Amino acid sequence: MQLKLYNSLSCELETFEPIDKIGRNVSFYACGPTVYDYAHIGNFRSFLNADVLRRTLEAIGYQVKQVMNITDVGHMTEDSKADGGGQDKMQVASSRLEDAKKSGNLPKGVDIDPAKPLEVASFYADAFLEDAKMLGLKIVSDFESNAALMPRPTDYIKEMITMVQKLIEKGNAYVASDGVVYFDVSSFPAYGELSGNTLKALRSGEGGRVDMQTQAIKRNPADFMLWKPDKSHLMRWASPWGEGYPGWHLECSAMALAILGEVIDIHSGGEDNIFPHHECEIAQSCCATDSKSFANYWFHTRFLLVDGGKMSKSKGNFYTLRDLLAKGVSPAALRLELIKTHYRSNANFTMQGLKDAQRQVERWHRLADWLNMHQDIEISGNGPLSQAKEKFIASMCDDLNVAGAIGALSEAVGQYDVNKTPKCNGKGSTLGDELEALREMDQIIGILDMQHQSSTDNLAIETIESLITERLVARNSQDWKRADEIRDELLSMGIEIKDGPDGTSWQRAVQ
Ligand code: AMP
Ligand code: ZN
């Protein structure tokens, strides 16, 4: 089976052909998180779609070497500008934690020195790995056996300096009067091809949001920073251009080159990475290595929205996995909710969507348990799940049509009644083969091996029951306000309560 994939570079659906056609090895660089806070579920939508792409490739016989960076320096708050601007996001984290520490509000369990950015980065990187593992990202198990697959820019400063030197030697970069090393976009005529920004538009300041001050000292408004000498930056390294720090775009180019080589098969990210981040990566990489291409396929996920707007840390309208676990959501349901909308469409996050996903996951699990229990039972010919497999994979190979694949799977699942004992009705295959087919399809969507029960299953029952007792005491003393508060608190934990003649009963709200 061949994969058809939309390439954001050509803006066309293409048949995927790896560089290594014979060995069927695929190199895949996924832009990862900046570890200045917990990743939100919008970030995870991008990472999960990259994971689904990787799993689809593996299902059709490719071996994928995936790299995902963990950014710990140089990513500025104004990252949509050609040459960055604002504060380093790690500085934002340090200041935020410093303030929290001063006011005694450091979050529970945070035992780090906010003045040490590498400590801050490690704290959030560990949290990211924990969340990513819970959400079933395969890159985490790769990382556990080979740490080089999730590189951090602060470990690749030497490689970045070498790349900048090369770009200066070749005439693609220059040191401006402010001492900053910039990439000269006019030296790379293909600049703008990924994002559709023409150099002409960027020259006149459109499409590139140009800062007037730096514009005066740069050769072209869209020239972007490779190295910035800055003795006051929170992390600094010696370089031929003075003590300073690397540009965010440079980091991904240098790490991809060091770990995957000059030309890679696939590069992924969220839609906001297209410009300027990926546009700049292409320019630097192609010029430094003299290659026509940096990545052959560009895969971009559209934003996860909340109330019609982008979910983002700066807007404060985001959920983390941790927030949702506390509300009783299971990681498996969240994974399904985040992958079920096609990656090239915006997805709108709703609690109702999550509840539906939770129900779907529970149905698959019940069926898997039932098939497992009756695996020796014989059925005639191929069962519904074995028959659905072809359609499922064909849908995934059609530019990751997850909804189509899940539709085929759900139709097959619907043919079984797990409340009945199955009867042997022929020869040909067994319910064990059906279970195998279900598991094969699940290799791609990655739901069945995950924790599927909501966290309220693990939430200490004593906690729930002591709140219910406290509410009863409040009601008995006619403190209705407190009783209502406790009911709301339980609801926010995903617990619904019901008062009846035999007392108060409770159940999980998300099922
Ligand atoms: P950051 O940690 O800010 O570097 O972002 C990590 C990744 O998440 C990037 O690839 C972004 O493009 C992506 N991203 C950020 N916000 C969203 C969102 N609301 N929906 C989907 N992807 C997002
Ligand atoms: Zn990147």
XYZ file of C-alpha atoms and ligand atoms in Angstrom:
535
model
C 0.000 0.000 0.000
C 1.292 3.482 -0.849
C 0.809 6.570 1.247
C -0.624 9.712 -0.289
C 0.426 12.710 1.731
C -0.241 16.417 1.365
C 3.055 18.245 1.069
C 2.879 21.839 2.313
C 5.848 22.663 0.089
C 4.163 21.723 -3.204
C 0.630 22.292 -1.818
C -0.287 18.997 -3.457
C -1.214 15.489 -2.493
C 1.837 13.375 -3.369
C 2.669 9.693 -3.332
C 5.228 9.273 -0.594
C 8.623 8.076 -1.832
C 11.446 7.953 0.713
C 15.039 8.760 -0.162
C 15.953 5.171 0.748
C 13.499 3.355 -1.537
C 15.201 -0.022 -1.225
C 15.886 -0.131 2.514
C 12.522 1.555 3.230
C 14.086 3.723 5.924
C 12.429 7.072 6.590
C 13.984 10.053 8.358
C 11.499 12.251 10.172
C 12.198 15.465 12.102
C 9.312 16.716 14.245
C 9.527 20.192 15.744
C 9.054 19.605 19.445
C 8.068 21.641 22.494
C 9.738 24.630 24.057
C 10.037 23.610 27.680
C 9.105 26.806 29.486
C 5.794 25.492 30.781
C 3.632 22.381 30.590
C 2.707 21.566 26.984
C -0.979 22.215 26.290
C -3.255 19.896 24.347
C -2.969 22.120 21.236
C 0.762 21.380 21.191
C -0.100 17.736 21.600
C -2.437 17.836 18.606
C 0.632 18.543 16.432
C 2.782 15.935 18.126
C 0.042 13.296 17.992
C -0.587 13.810 14.289
C 3.142 13.379 13.678
C 2.921 10.174 15.733
C -0.030 8.907 13.671
C 1.894 9.634 10.464
C 4.864 7.713 11.777
C 2.693 4.770 12.828
C 1.001 4.721 9.410
C 4.401 4.554 7.702
C 5.418 1.707 9.994
C 2.175 -0.154 9.291
C 2.963 -0.181 5.574
C 6.479 -1.475 6.061
C 8.782 1.498 6.626
C 11.311 1.835 9.442
C 11.074 5.355 10.743
C 13.885 7.207 12.469
C 12.058 10.025 14.205
C 13.727 12.930 15.967
C 11.874 15.440 18.123
C 13.756 18.360 19.613
C 13.172 19.755 23.077
C 13.877 23.479 22.825
C 15.662 24.915 25.844
C 17.094 28.213 24.552
C 16.593 30.876 21.882
C 12.848 30.582 21.223
C 11.623 34.151 21.554
C 8.146 35.247 22.571
C 7.716 37.164 19.298
C 8.482 34.167 17.151
C 6.302 35.230 14.225
C 8.790 38.021 13.429
C 11.481 37.335 10.850
C 14.272 37.750 13.389
C 12.469 36.966 16.634
C 12.068 39.541 19.336
C 10.726 39.922 22.827
C 12.074 37.665 25.525
C 13.561 34.214 25.452
C 10.704 31.914 26.535
C 13.064 30.324 29.077
C 13.494 33.788 30.605
C 9.708 34.052 30.829
C 9.652 30.754 32.747
C 12.472 31.818 35.081
C 10.770 35.128 35.892
C 7.381 33.467 36.371
C 8.838 30.875 38.755
C 10.965 33.502 40.542
C 7.817 35.560 41.239
C 5.953 32.481 42.374
C 8.802 31.530 44.676
C 8.919 35.011 46.224
C 5.217 34.929 46.954
C 5.420 31.348 48.219
C 3.278 30.130 45.334
C 5.618 27.697 43.602
C 3.358 24.914 42.362
C 3.344 21.776 44.512
C 6.167 19.431 43.604
C 8.239 22.123 41.870
C 11.565 21.978 43.629
C 13.878 23.893 41.304
C 15.957 27.031 41.321
C 14.210 29.473 38.919
C 17.508 31.275 38.357
C 18.951 28.144 36.719
C 17.350 27.914 33.254
C 18.665 24.419 32.603
C 16.987 23.223 35.775
C 13.745 24.878 34.663
C 14.080 23.306 31.202
C 14.736 19.853 32.676
C 11.726 20.142 34.950
C 9.340 20.916 32.085
C 11.097 18.471 29.739
C 10.465 15.677 32.253
C 6.837 16.761 32.541
C 6.571 16.755 28.738
C 8.024 13.250 28.499
C 5.639 12.023 31.150
C 2.611 13.515 29.346
C 3.829 12.380 25.924
C 4.278 8.836 27.206
C 0.810 8.846 28.708
C -0.611 10.002 25.357
C 1.165 7.177 23.549
C 3.807 9.102 21.535
C 6.186 6.437 20.229
C 9.087 8.881 20.209
C 9.255 8.567 24.010
C 10.118 4.880 23.939
C 12.721 5.601 21.234
C 14.182 8.241 23.516
C 14.311 5.829 26.443
C 16.702 3.646 24.454
C 18.490 6.439 22.576
C 18.530 9.912 24.149
C 19.991 11.444 20.959
C 16.543 11.169 19.343
C 15.160 13.983 21.505
C 17.994 16.523 21.313
C 18.235 19.781 23.238
C 19.790 22.807 21.511
C 22.051 23.566 24.490
C 23.866 20.288 23.665
C 24.450 21.302 20.015
C 26.020 24.768 20.323
C 29.262 23.600 18.633
C 27.357 22.282 15.601
C 25.392 25.543 15.369
C 28.522 27.672 15.450
C 30.029 25.509 12.687
C 26.905 25.999 10.584
C 26.977 29.779 11.042
C 30.668 29.869 10.086
C 29.901 27.913 6.942
C 27.042 30.242 6.007
C 29.257 33.308 6.483
C 32.057 31.748 4.389
C 29.603 30.983 1.586
C 28.217 34.486 1.585
C 24.790 33.501 2.888
C 25.217 35.214 6.244
C 26.836 38.401 7.501
C 27.673 40.217 10.710
C 25.628 43.435 10.873
C 26.601 46.679 12.565
C 24.839 45.572 15.771
C 27.180 42.533 15.931
C 24.311 40.115 15.225
C 24.862 37.438 12.578
C 21.988 37.454 10.090
C 21.073 35.134 7.241
C 20.846 37.085 3.975
C 17.560 35.914 2.440
C 18.403 37.462 -0.927
C 21.235 34.892 -1.229
C 18.635 32.105 -1.391
C 16.149 32.706 -4.204
C 13.847 29.911 -3.014
C 13.203 31.795 0.244
C 9.426 32.082 0.603
C 8.521 28.969 -1.389
C 7.154 27.070 1.605
C 5.032 29.861 3.033
C 4.112 31.538 -0.232
C 5.756 34.768 0.904
C 7.549 36.292 -2.060
C 10.821 38.086 -1.390
C 9.230 41.150 -2.905
C 6.437 41.112 -0.352
C 8.871 40.466 2.454
C 11.100 43.301 1.205
C 8.260 45.747 1.510
C 7.553 44.452 4.969
C 4.395 42.485 4.158
C 4.176 38.912 5.352
C 7.211 39.325 7.536
C 6.124 41.808 10.220
C 9.339 43.783 10.201
C 10.745 45.658 13.166
C 11.786 49.152 11.965
C 14.859 49.382 14.189
C 16.524 46.192 13.057
C 15.329 46.771 9.501
C 17.767 49.657 9.202
C 20.802 47.514 9.937
C 19.829 44.431 7.956
C 20.394 43.936 4.241
C 16.800 42.748 3.789
C 13.846 43.137 6.120
C 13.310 39.365 6.188
C 16.933 38.561 7.155
C 16.811 36.515 10.324
C 19.082 36.080 13.282
C 21.518 33.176 13.436
C 23.608 34.240 16.410
C 23.103 37.100 18.812
C 25.941 38.344 21.006
C 24.278 39.279 24.287
C 26.128 39.289 27.583
C 22.895 39.710 29.511
C 21.083 36.710 28.045
C 20.210 34.053 30.618
C 22.186 31.412 28.705
C 25.357 32.349 26.781
C 28.186 30.619 24.984
C 31.481 31.886 23.584
C 31.543 32.227 19.792
C 33.605 33.966 17.097
C 30.921 36.733 17.237
C 31.014 37.190 20.962
C 29.342 35.601 23.910
C 25.708 35.035 23.065
C 23.014 32.588 21.998
C 21.747 30.896 18.818
C 18.627 31.726 16.816
C 15.711 29.325 17.239
C 15.540 28.468 13.510
C 19.245 27.603 13.410
C 18.803 25.086 16.210
C 16.496 22.765 14.269
C 18.657 22.928 11.111
C 21.825 22.058 13.041
C 20.231 19.234 15.036
C 18.496 17.700 11.997
C 21.815 17.745 10.122
C 23.747 16.214 13.024
C 21.270 13.429 13.723
C 19.477 12.702 10.434
C 21.793 13.979 7.698
C 21.713 16.612 4.953
C 18.382 15.770 3.357
C 15.517 14.278 5.316
C 12.266 12.690 4.216
C 9.679 14.386 6.417
C 9.613 17.477 8.618
C 6.582 18.280 10.758
C 5.199 21.026 12.950
C 2.129 23.086 13.666
C 0.805 25.521 11.028
C 2.449 28.487 12.794
C 5.851 26.893 12.222
C 5.573 27.341 8.443
C 6.671 30.941 8.590
C 9.185 32.037 9.596
C 10.529 28.942 11.403
C 10.478 26.310 8.671
C 11.078 28.790 5.877
C 14.288 29.820 7.632
C 15.299 26.225 8.359
C 15.098 25.428 4.633
C 17.245 28.433 3.700
C 19.984 27.714 6.235
C 20.100 23.984 5.632
C 20.112 24.124 1.823
C 22.801 26.815 1.798
C 25.003 25.127 4.408
C 24.906 21.722 2.724
C 24.538 22.788 -0.936
C 21.459 20.573 -1.188
C 18.465 21.402 -3.350
C 16.148 20.158 -0.647
C 16.221 20.053 3.136
C 13.061 18.004 3.754
C 11.176 16.351 0.898
C 7.768 16.370 2.601
C 6.459 19.067 4.923
C 3.638 18.020 7.209
C 1.747 20.723 9.107
C -1.109 20.346 11.551
C -3.765 23.048 11.762
C -4.511 24.552 15.134
C -6.628 23.143 17.871
C -9.193 25.802 18.679
C -11.129 26.550 21.773
C -14.270 28.658 21.384
C -13.226 29.343 17.798
C -9.799 30.821 18.705
C -6.315 29.304 18.771
C -5.517 27.510 22.004
C -2.309 29.087 23.222
C -0.306 29.734 26.339
C -0.169 33.459 25.706
C -3.991 33.697 25.557
C -4.308 31.606 28.697
C -7.186 29.599 27.132
C -5.445 26.270 27.247
C -5.788 22.889 28.913
C -2.911 20.644 29.799
C -3.165 16.884 30.031
C -2.855 17.315 33.774
C -5.880 19.655 33.907
C -7.958 17.103 32.076
C -6.761 14.097 34.072
C -7.915 15.948 37.182
C -11.354 16.234 35.577
C -11.516 12.500 35.096
C -10.569 12.330 31.421
C -8.604 9.269 30.348
C -5.435 9.655 28.236
C -6.858 7.266 25.623
C -10.002 9.388 25.181
C -7.925 12.551 24.864
C -5.641 10.940 22.306
C -8.650 9.900 20.230
C -10.244 13.337 20.559
C -7.026 15.039 19.393
C -6.450 12.819 16.360
C -9.981 12.263 15.088
C -10.271 15.502 13.084
C -8.216 15.587 9.894
C -4.848 17.239 10.518
C -5.419 19.807 7.754
C -8.606 21.101 9.378
C -8.895 23.032 12.587
C -10.260 20.963 15.431
C -12.524 22.551 18.017
C -11.989 21.258 21.510
C -15.129 20.463 23.513
C -15.859 18.426 26.622
C -18.740 16.779 24.744
C -16.303 15.602 22.073
C -14.154 14.122 24.812
C -17.110 12.295 26.323
C -17.961 10.786 22.930
C -14.340 9.733 22.503
C -14.356 8.158 25.956
C -17.452 6.113 25.064
C -15.838 4.964 21.815
C -12.663 3.903 23.593
C -14.672 1.980 26.212
C -16.576 0.174 23.437
C -13.322 -0.922 21.753
C -11.913 -2.088 25.041
C -14.998 -4.081 25.942
C -14.868 -5.758 22.549
C -11.129 -6.502 22.892
C -11.755 -8.143 26.296
C -14.690 -10.131 24.916
C -12.719 -11.345 21.879
C -9.868 -12.274 24.150
C -12.185 -14.269 26.379
C -13.647 -16.172 23.422
C -10.633 -16.312 21.168
C -10.947 -20.009 20.289
C -14.490 -19.685 18.969
C -14.632 -20.380 15.245
C -16.512 -18.220 12.791
C -17.139 -18.646 9.108
C -14.789 -16.875 6.716
C -13.219 -13.568 7.693
C -14.921 -11.724 10.520
C -15.997 -8.067 10.317
C -12.782 -6.704 11.869
C -10.545 -8.672 9.504
C -12.655 -7.362 6.632
C -12.446 -3.774 7.887
C -8.641 -3.821 7.987
C -8.132 -3.103 4.308
C -10.485 -0.125 4.316
C -8.941 1.117 7.552
C -5.388 1.125 6.157
C -6.531 2.487 2.791
C -8.150 5.432 4.609
C -5.007 6.109 6.628
C -2.958 5.972 3.433
C -5.290 8.554 1.935
C -3.547 11.526 3.554
C -4.297 10.205 7.051
C -8.063 10.050 6.782
C -8.491 9.106 10.437
C -12.254 9.681 10.401
C -12.661 7.259 7.479
C -10.483 4.679 9.219
C -12.358 4.984 12.488
C -15.649 4.776 10.580
C -14.593 1.416 9.080
C -13.469 0.179 12.479
C -16.638 1.327 14.261
C -18.840 -0.347 11.680
C -17.076 -3.647 12.342
C -17.206 -3.157 16.111
C -20.961 -2.554 15.804
C -21.448 -6.074 14.396
C -20.652 -7.617 17.770
C -22.833 -7.830 20.836
C -20.497 -8.204 23.778
C -23.415 -8.892 26.123
C -23.970 -12.287 24.533
C -21.889 -15.432 24.492
C -20.731 -16.034 20.918
C -21.679 -19.249 19.107
C -19.372 -21.267 16.860
C -20.960 -20.682 13.487
C -18.556 -22.138 10.997
C -14.959 -22.566 10.027
C -12.451 -20.214 8.523
C -11.183 -18.052 11.316
C -11.510 -17.480 15.045
C -12.415 -14.609 17.307
C -8.706 -14.632 18.175
C -8.038 -13.603 14.538
C -10.558 -10.832 14.984
C -8.731 -9.629 18.076
C -5.502 -9.698 16.092
C -7.132 -7.560 13.349
C -8.357 -5.074 15.970
C -4.886 -4.848 17.465
C -3.310 -4.363 14.022
C -5.572 -1.413 13.272
C -4.895 -0.054 16.714
C -1.145 -0.047 16.019
C -1.896 3.050 13.936
C -4.289 4.943 16.165
C -2.571 3.721 19.311
C -5.504 3.620 21.724
C -5.820 0.081 23.115
C -2.472 -0.086 24.889
C -3.138 3.143 26.732
C -4.679 3.855 30.070
C -8.336 3.991 29.083
C -9.986 4.299 32.410
C -10.582 7.811 33.557
C -8.340 9.021 36.314
C -11.284 9.044 38.690
C -10.888 5.268 38.700
C -7.593 5.906 40.393
C -8.830 8.900 42.310
C -8.908 7.717 45.880
C -12.427 6.585 46.581
C -11.885 7.830 50.134
C -11.466 11.377 48.744
C -14.786 11.193 46.938
C -16.585 9.621 49.836
C -15.201 11.993 52.424
C -16.453 14.918 50.280
C -19.865 13.280 50.069
C -19.900 12.884 53.867
C -18.847 16.518 54.272
C -21.725 17.519 51.995
C -24.153 15.474 54.059
C -22.989 17.219 57.227
C -23.444 20.598 55.483
C -26.953 19.656 54.342
C -27.918 18.398 57.799
C -26.924 21.760 59.243
C -28.762 23.507 56.352
C -25.513 25.004 54.990
C -26.819 24.790 51.401
C -24.051 27.012 50.058
C -21.316 24.654 51.248
C -23.294 21.622 50.091
C -23.540 23.124 46.576
C -19.864 24.006 46.578
C -18.967 20.402 47.343
C -21.282 19.138 44.593
C -19.564 21.503 42.109
C -16.145 20.450 43.331
C -17.030 16.810 42.754
C -18.392 17.661 39.303
C -15.151 19.409 38.386
C -13.375 16.166 39.367
C -15.684 14.319 36.979
C -17.978 12.882 39.657
C -21.752 13.166 39.427
C -23.798 12.609 42.568
C -27.412 11.607 42.993
C -29.482 11.909 46.151
C -31.959 9.079 46.637
C -33.967 7.387 49.391
C -30.947 5.232 50.260
C -28.548 8.154 50.531
C -26.169 9.715 48.021
C -24.676 7.664 45.194
C -21.950 8.780 42.787
C -20.691 7.912 39.337
C -18.070 9.145 36.918
C -19.472 11.869 34.667
C -17.303 10.970 31.670
C -18.170 7.487 30.419
P 6.007 25.494 21.278
O 6.121 24.712 22.555
O 5.404 26.841 21.454
O 7.333 25.555 20.561
O 4.999 24.693 20.336
C 5.160 23.323 20.057
C 4.348 22.907 18.854
O 2.946 23.053 19.093
C 4.638 23.719 17.597
O 4.850 22.816 16.530
C 3.387 24.550 17.376
O 3.169 24.780 16.016
C 2.323 23.639 17.952
N 1.106 24.348 18.411
C 1.033 25.426 19.224
N -0.254 25.776 19.470
C -1.028 24.885 18.798
C -2.451 24.683 18.657
N -3.347 25.451 19.265
N -2.870 23.656 17.882
C -1.983 22.828 17.262
N -0.631 22.953 17.360
C -0.153 23.960 18.122
Zn 11.876 23.535 14.830
